[in-house]
Amino acid sequence: MKQKFDIITSTCVPLPLENVDTDQIIPARFLKATDKKGFGENLFRDWRYDKQGNKIESFVLNDPTYGGQILVAGKNFGSGSSREHAAWAIADYGFRVVVSSFFADIHKNNELNNFVLPVVVSEAFLKELFDSIYANPKTEVVVNLPQQTITNKATGHSESFEINAYKKHCLINGLDDIDFLLGNKEKIEEYEASGKSC
Amino acid sequence: MAKTLFDKIWDAHVVQVVDGGPTQLYIDRLYCHEVTSPQAFEGLRDRGLKCFRPERIFCMPDHNTPTHDQDKPIEDPVSRDQVDTLARNAAEFGLTYFGMMDKRNGIIHVVGPERGLTLPGMTIVCGDSHTSTHGALGAVAFGIGTSEVEMVMASQCILQSRPKTMRITVEGALKPGVTAKDVALYMMSKMSTSGATGYFVEYAGSAIRSLTMEGRLTLCNLSIEMGARGGMVAPDEITFDYIKGREYSPKGEDWNKAVAYWKTLKSDDDAVFDKEVCFAAEDIAPMITYGTNPGMGMAITGRIPTTDGMDDAEKISFEKSLHYMGFQEGESLLGKPIDYVFLGACTNGRIEDFRAFAAIVKGRKKAEHVTAWLVPGSWMVDEQIRKEGLDKILNDAGFEIRQPGCSACLAMNDDKIPAGKYAVSTSNRNFEGRQGPGSRTLLASPLTAAAAAVTGCITDPRELM
């Protein structure tokens, strides 16, 4: 899971729907596992397969025209349930980056905690990116975390994106929050001694 | 400097602000259920860690629990394994555990408040987005992912960016037949499913103050459905009366001290919120959803919107949603036949919800073609139902009461709505397949659910009051 992050250049998978909730990313019946493995198989399960388990050819993950490590989605991606299984499924499927104009808060954190980078772009950049991908599915996008930029190579247009300096450091160095928190137990004990907790 | 209620609680829990990043926040309570905790416990084992403050962690299974025969082993071996795993983990790490058939078991967001575990001024987290429920008592409570659950187990802290603050004020008196659920569905329909993303919401105004504790729990529960990190109501006499005497609530001198502190937990008069939104109580009618996210709601007497004026991206999602539901733009839902009714969930599985449902069905009969699942939020709710004789009223009307759990809200147990069937549900999400693959959910209040259960079709509950 702790995959260091630097610069990623890849083609994209377009999913122009808005408000994609985590129940669609991974339906509840697949949440019964007690480990983190294999969730990619059921990513977007009910859009990807019919009731008999046959592939739904029209769904983008089943369309060989599109592929790559970057998922490009409509606004408000990852709303609803806090299930981190959604982030595990995205990572396990092979996506390293999700691009959208807006993310739900909990899911965004879950992606970051699994070394998947959520990149927030403007509505205009997103629309142009969808157009580029549909015009040429081989369109590549460059996501440069150190520089905090995303570039649509088809148009040459770039945008900068935000990420807090701490999380950026974690992604680039493959560190997680527990590594950080375990390193400052004294501060936690000091806080407890202050009597401010309930 | 003037502070909001949120600021006061958050600031009192800051351990440190990390350079260039998030806040390290101390957590008073971690609630764990069986679905989002096993990988966190596994993570602790991999790192050779114990829980840092086990006395602050409370565990109970709720998502997978069947709503019948809970005294027998769960039939589905995968569900059984997940529930057993939580019991084993709680024992191994020395955590309090309310197992199935324990009279303290139930949906974690129903149990926390009713046992006096959730108290004003606390920071509370759980690997579950509906943790926002606990904000009704004046706590900062929010849902987190499993990596964050592991973080809290390991350090009793979490790293979080400080959210912005929003105040939603509802002034006036709610009309008859309008419940806290309708208030929430109304807000979502106005603000959309992402309108409060990035914010922590405080609900205020005379209409909110006059809600019962249970109504406030329903309202705060649904904060996440507008995208909010959490929602809260300043504690007042209604809150203190609710908490007093509950199992884990402070007693004796501790109680007096606690109440004195809790009385300071309100936004200062000149506190500034990042965003303010106001609604009028009189504009709110009984609500129902027609689409596949909770923001797609309308007055039950209304008509489904049309795509006029929508941009292309919006239109694609809207049309996909109506196609899934089998509805047409511009149509009314009144009189549409329905197949299932679900009363329950962390949204509406409390005693007042059962009282409301019973008030409508009393002296009437369940429509023959409707399958109704009435699932109390906890054993404590179940006990109260029987104490008040509501079970008799419900049974006479042709309903049976099932055993507590999350049940058909997300259908991780056997309570699944079949593909293509319509369910009027008091739960919180109408997402595609939420209540079972292909299920079609219409979210509504317990009153509206009861009206549909006895008439067999979508009905304005005010006609039966």
PDB file of C-alpha atoms in Angstrom, chain B residues 70 121 157-158 368 410:
ATOM      1  CA  GLN B  70     -30.335 -13.567  16.873  1.00  0.00           C
ATOM      2  CA  GLY B 121     -18.482  18.599  24.462  1.00  0.00           C
ATOM      3  CA  CYS B 157      -5.808  11.006  18.151  1.00  0.00           C
ATOM      4  CA  ILE B 158      -6.664  11.744  14.562  1.00  0.00           C
ATOM      5  CA  GLU B 368     -52.009  -6.857   1.716  1.00  0.00           C
ATOM      6  CA  LEU B 410     -27.861  -1.158   3.549  1.00  0.00           C
TER       7      LEU B 410
END
